[in-house]
Short mmCIF file of C-alpha atoms in Angstrom, two decimals:
data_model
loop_
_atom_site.label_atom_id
_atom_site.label_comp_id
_atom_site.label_asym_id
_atom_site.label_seq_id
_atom_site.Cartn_x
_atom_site.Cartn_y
_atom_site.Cartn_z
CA UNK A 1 0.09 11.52 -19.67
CA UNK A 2 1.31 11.07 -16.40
CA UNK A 3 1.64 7.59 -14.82
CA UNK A 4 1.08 6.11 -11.26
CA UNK A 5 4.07 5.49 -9.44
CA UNK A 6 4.50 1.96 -7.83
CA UNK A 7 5.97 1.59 -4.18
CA UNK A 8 7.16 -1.62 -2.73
CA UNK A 9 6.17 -1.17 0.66
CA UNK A 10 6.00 -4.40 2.25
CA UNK A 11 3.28 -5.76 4.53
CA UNK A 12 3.68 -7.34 7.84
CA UNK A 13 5.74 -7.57 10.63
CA UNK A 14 9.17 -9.46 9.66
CA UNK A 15 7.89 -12.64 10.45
CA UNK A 16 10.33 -15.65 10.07
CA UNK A 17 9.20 -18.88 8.73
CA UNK A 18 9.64 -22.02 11.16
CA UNK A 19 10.27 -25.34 9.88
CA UNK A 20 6.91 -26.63 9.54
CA UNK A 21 6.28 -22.89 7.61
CA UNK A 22 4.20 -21.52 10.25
CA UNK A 23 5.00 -18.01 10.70
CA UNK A 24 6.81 -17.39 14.37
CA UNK A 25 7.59 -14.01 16.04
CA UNK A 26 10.95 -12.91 15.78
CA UNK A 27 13.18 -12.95 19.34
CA UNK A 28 12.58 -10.75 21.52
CA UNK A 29 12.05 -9.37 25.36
CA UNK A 30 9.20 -8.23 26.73
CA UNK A 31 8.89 -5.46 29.43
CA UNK A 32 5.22 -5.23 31.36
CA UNK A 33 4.40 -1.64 31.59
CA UNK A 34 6.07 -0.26 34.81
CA UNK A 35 8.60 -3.24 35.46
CA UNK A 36 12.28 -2.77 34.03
CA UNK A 37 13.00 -6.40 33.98
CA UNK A 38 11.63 -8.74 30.73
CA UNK A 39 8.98 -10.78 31.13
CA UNK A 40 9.77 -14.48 31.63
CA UNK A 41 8.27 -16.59 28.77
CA UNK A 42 7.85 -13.49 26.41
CA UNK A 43 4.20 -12.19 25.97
CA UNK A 44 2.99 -16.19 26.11
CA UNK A 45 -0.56 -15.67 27.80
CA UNK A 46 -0.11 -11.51 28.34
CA UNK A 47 -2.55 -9.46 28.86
CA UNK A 48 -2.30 -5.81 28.96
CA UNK A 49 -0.23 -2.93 28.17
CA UNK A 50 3.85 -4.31 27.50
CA UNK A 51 6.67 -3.21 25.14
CA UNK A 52 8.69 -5.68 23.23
CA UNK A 53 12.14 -5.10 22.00
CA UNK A 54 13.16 -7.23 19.11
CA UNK A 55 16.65 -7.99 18.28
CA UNK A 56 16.61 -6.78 14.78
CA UNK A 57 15.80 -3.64 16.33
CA UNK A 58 12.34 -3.61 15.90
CA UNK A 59 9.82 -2.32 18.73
CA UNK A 60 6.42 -2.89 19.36
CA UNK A 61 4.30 -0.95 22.41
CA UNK A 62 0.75 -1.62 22.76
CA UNK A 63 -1.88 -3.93 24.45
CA UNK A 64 -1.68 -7.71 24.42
CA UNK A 65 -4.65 -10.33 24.33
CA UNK A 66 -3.31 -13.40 25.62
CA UNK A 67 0.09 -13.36 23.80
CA UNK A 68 -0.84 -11.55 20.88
CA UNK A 69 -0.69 -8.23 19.81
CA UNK A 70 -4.56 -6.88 20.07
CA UNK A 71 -5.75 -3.50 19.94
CA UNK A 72 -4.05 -0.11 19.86
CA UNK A 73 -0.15 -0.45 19.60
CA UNK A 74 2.43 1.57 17.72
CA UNK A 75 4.96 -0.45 16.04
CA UNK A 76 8.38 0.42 14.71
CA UNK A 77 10.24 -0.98 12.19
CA UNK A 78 14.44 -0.71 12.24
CA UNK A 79 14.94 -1.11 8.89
CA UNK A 80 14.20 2.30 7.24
CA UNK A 81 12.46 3.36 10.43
CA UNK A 82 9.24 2.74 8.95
CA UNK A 83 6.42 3.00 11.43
CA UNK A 84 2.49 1.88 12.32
CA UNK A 85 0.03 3.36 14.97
CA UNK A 86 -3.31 1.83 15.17
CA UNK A 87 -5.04 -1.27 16.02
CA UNK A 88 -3.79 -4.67 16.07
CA UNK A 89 -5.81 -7.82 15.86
CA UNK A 90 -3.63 -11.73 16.25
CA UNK A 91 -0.64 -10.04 15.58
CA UNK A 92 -1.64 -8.40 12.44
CA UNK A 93 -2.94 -4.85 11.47
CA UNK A 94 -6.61 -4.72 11.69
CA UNK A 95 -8.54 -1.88 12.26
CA UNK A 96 -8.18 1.73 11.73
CA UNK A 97 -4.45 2.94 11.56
CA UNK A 98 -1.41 4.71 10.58
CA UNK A 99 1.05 3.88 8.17
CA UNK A 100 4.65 5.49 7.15
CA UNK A 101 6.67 4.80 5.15
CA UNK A 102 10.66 6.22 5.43
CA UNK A 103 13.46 5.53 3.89
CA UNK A 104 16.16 6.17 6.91
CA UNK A 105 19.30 4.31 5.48
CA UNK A 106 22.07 3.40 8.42
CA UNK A 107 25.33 2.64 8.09
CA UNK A 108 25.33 -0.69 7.97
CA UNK A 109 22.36 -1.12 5.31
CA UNK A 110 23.68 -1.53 1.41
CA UNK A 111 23.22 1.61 -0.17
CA UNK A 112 19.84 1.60 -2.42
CA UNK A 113 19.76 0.83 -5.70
CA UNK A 114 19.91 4.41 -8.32
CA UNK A 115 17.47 2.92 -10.69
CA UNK A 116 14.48 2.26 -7.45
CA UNK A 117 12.22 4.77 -7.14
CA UNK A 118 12.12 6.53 -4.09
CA UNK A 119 11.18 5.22 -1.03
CA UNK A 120 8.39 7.21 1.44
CA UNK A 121 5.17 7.92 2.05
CA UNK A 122 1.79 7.33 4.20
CA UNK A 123 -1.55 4.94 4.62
CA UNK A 124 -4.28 6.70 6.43
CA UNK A 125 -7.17 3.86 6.51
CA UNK A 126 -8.67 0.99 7.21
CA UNK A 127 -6.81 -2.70 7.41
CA UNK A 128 -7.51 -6.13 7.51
CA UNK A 129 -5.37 -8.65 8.47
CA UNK A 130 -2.48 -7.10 7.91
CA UNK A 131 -3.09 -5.17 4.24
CA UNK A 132 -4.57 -2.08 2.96
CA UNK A 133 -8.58 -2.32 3.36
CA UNK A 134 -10.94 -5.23 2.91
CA UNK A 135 -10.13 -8.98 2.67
CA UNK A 136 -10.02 -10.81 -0.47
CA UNK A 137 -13.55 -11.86 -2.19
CA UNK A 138 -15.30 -8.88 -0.13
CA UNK A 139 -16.91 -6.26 -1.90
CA UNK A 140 -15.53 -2.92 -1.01
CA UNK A 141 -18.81 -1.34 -0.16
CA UNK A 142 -19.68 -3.75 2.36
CA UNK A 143 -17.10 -3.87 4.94
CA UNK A 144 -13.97 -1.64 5.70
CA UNK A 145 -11.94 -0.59 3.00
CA UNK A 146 -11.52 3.20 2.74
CA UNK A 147 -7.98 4.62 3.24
CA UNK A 148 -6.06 7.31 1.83
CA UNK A 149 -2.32 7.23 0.63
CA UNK A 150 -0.08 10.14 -0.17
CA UNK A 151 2.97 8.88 -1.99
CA UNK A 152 6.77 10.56 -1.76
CA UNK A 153 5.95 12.95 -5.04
CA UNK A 154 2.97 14.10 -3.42
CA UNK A 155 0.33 12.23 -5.47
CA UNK A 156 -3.04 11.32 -3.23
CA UNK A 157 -4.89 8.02 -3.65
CA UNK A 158 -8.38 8.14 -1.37
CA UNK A 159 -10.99 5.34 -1.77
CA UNK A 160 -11.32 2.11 -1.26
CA UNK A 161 -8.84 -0.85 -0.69
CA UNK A 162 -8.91 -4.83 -1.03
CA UNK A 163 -5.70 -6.72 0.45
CA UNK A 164 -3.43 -4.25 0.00
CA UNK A 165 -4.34 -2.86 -3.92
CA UNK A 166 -7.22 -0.09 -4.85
CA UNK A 167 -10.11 -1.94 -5.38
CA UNK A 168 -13.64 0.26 -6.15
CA UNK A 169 -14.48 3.79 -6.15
CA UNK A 170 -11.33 6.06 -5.49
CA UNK A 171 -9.82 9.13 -6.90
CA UNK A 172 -6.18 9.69 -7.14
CA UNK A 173 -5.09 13.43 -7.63
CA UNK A 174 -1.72 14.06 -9.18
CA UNK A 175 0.63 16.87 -7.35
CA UNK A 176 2.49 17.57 -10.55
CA UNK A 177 -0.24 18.78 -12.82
CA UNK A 178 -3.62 19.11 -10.55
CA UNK A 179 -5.15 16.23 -12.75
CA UNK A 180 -7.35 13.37 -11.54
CA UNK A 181 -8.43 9.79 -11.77
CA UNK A 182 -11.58 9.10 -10.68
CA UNK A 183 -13.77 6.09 -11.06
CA UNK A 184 -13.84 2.22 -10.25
CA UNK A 185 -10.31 0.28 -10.13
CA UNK A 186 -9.52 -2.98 -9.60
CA UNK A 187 -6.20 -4.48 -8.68
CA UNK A 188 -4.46 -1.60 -8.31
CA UNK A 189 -5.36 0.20 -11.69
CA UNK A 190 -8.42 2.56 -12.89
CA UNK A 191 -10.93 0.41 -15.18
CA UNK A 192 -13.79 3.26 -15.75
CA UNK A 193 -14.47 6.77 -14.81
CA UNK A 194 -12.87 10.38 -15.60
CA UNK A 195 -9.59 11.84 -16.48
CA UNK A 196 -9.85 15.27 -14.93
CA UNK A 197 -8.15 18.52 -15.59
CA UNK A 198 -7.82 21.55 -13.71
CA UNK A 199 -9.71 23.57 -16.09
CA UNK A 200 -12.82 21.70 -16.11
CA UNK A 201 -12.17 19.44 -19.26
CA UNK A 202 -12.11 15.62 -18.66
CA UNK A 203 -12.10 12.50 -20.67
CA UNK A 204 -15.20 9.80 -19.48
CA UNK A 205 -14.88 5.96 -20.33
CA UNK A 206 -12.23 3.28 -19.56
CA UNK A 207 -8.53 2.40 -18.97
CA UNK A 208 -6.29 -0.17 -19.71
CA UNK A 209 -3.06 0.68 -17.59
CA UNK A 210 -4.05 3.73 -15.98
CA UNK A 211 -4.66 5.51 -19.45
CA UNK A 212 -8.10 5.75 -22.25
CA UNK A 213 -8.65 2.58 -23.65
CA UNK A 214 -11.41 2.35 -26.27
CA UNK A 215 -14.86 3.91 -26.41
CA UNK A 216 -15.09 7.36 -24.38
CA UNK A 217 -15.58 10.49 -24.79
CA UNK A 218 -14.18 14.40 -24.24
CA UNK A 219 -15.98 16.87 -22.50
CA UNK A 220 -14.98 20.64 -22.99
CA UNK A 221 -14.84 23.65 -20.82
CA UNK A 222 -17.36 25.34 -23.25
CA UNK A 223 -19.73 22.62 -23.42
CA UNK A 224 -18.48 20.66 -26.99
CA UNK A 225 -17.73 16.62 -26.47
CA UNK A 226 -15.62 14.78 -28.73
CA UNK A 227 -16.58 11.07 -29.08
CA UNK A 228 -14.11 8.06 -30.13
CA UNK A 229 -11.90 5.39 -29.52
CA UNK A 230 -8.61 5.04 -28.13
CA UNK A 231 -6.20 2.60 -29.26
CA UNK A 232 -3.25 1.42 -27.21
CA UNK A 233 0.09 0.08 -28.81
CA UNK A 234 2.19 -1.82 -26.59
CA UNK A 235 6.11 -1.18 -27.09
CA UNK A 236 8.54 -3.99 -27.15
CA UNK A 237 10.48 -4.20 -23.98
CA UNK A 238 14.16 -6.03 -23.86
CA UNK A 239 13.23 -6.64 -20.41
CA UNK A 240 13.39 -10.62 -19.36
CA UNK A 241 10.38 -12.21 -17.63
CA UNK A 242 10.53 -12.89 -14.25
CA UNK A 243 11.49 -16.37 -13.52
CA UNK A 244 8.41 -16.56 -10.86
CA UNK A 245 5.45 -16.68 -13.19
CA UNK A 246 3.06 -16.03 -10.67
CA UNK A 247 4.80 -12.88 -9.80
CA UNK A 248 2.86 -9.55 -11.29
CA UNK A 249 4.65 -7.97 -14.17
CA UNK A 250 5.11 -4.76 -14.95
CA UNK A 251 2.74 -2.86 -17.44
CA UNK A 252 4.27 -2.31 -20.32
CA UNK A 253 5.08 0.66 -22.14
CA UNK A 254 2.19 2.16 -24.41
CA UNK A 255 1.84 4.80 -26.72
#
């Protein structure tokens, strides 16, 4: 069957960690909207429309709330030339915005690894605090959370969204065969609901890893259903555990 493909997009805004490990803004200048010199002190106390100009390269032009990034802005990121248009809130994405993702390699980046998959895509939605839909311990259905993101391949996730992972009712549609995925998920994976083919047949019940895991049932074009369980077997992996335990692993390889 096919299998979701995993993108390490990264959240935030290149923040650098200070000594006491508060995140600070990264240098930059600060031009007020309609002056052409920067702003003495930075944004400290701004408010209104201003553009900063980081030196890494980055650029953010938007409103400020005194000092801080609030309300619409588009921000642009050097690196890859990844961008985001939509609503800001302390600094952070919040709100209703754009996403892309690019994979614009200059000359002086290292090239990319072969073995990475490809780097792209778009987030259409909702964010809070700086990720993908609702905040952590909030249900889905009772705040914010729905967003939609195409991937490179041309796969479609729409639904719902909990820091940064699908979390609740979504459907995600893949370009290569027409199938779907459509149910509840949680942390990023499907946990109940349908496996959907273009010709009307679909499997109903749950998922370990994005694929049928025990009781469920087949439902065919012409009516007849086919009732069992399906058993997953894990194959060995000569891959080495990260050394960060709390880091998420992989899922394994089943048949």
């Amino acid at each position: 069957g096919s299998e979701l493909i995993a993108h390490g997009a990264k959240e935030g805004e290149r923040s650098t960690m200070a000594d006491g490990g508060e995140e600070v803004e990264p240098k930059y200048e600060l031009y007020v909207r309609g002056s052409t010199e920067p702003r003495e002190g930075g944004s400290q106390t701004f408010c209104g429309q201003g553009k900063a100009m980081y030196l890494n390269g980055d650029t953010y032009d938007g409103t400020y709330v005194e000092g801080l990034r609030a309300g619409k802005g588009i921000y642009t990121f050097k690196k890859f030339g990844d961008s985001y248009e939509g609503k800001y809130e302390e600094n952070r994405k919040h709100g209703f915005g754009k996403m892309i993702y690019r994979n614009n390699i200059s000359e002086e980046e290292d090239p990319p690894d072969e073995n990475a998959p490809p780097r792209g895509g778009s987030y259409l939605g909702n964010f809070t605090a700086g990720l993908r839909g609702c905040a952590a311990n909030v249900n889905p259905d009772e705040a914010p959370s729905e967003g939609t993101f195409t991937y490179v391949n041309g796969d479609v996730y729409a639904g719902q969204w909990r820091e940064g992972k699908k979390q609740g009712k979504g459907t995600y549609t893949f370009a290569k065969d027409g199938t779907q995925l459509i149910g509840e998920w949680e942390e990023g994976k499907i946990t109940s609901g349908k496996w959907v083919f273009p010709n009307g047949t679909f499997y109903c019940g749950k998922f370990r890893y994005n694929k049928p895991f025990g009781k469920g049932v087949w439902v065919f074009k012409n009516g007849n259903q086919l009732t069992g369980d399906y058993v997953q077997k894990e194959q060995p992996t000569e891959e080495e555990p990260p050394d960060d335990e709390t880091a998420p692993r992989p899922d394994p390889k089943i048949i």
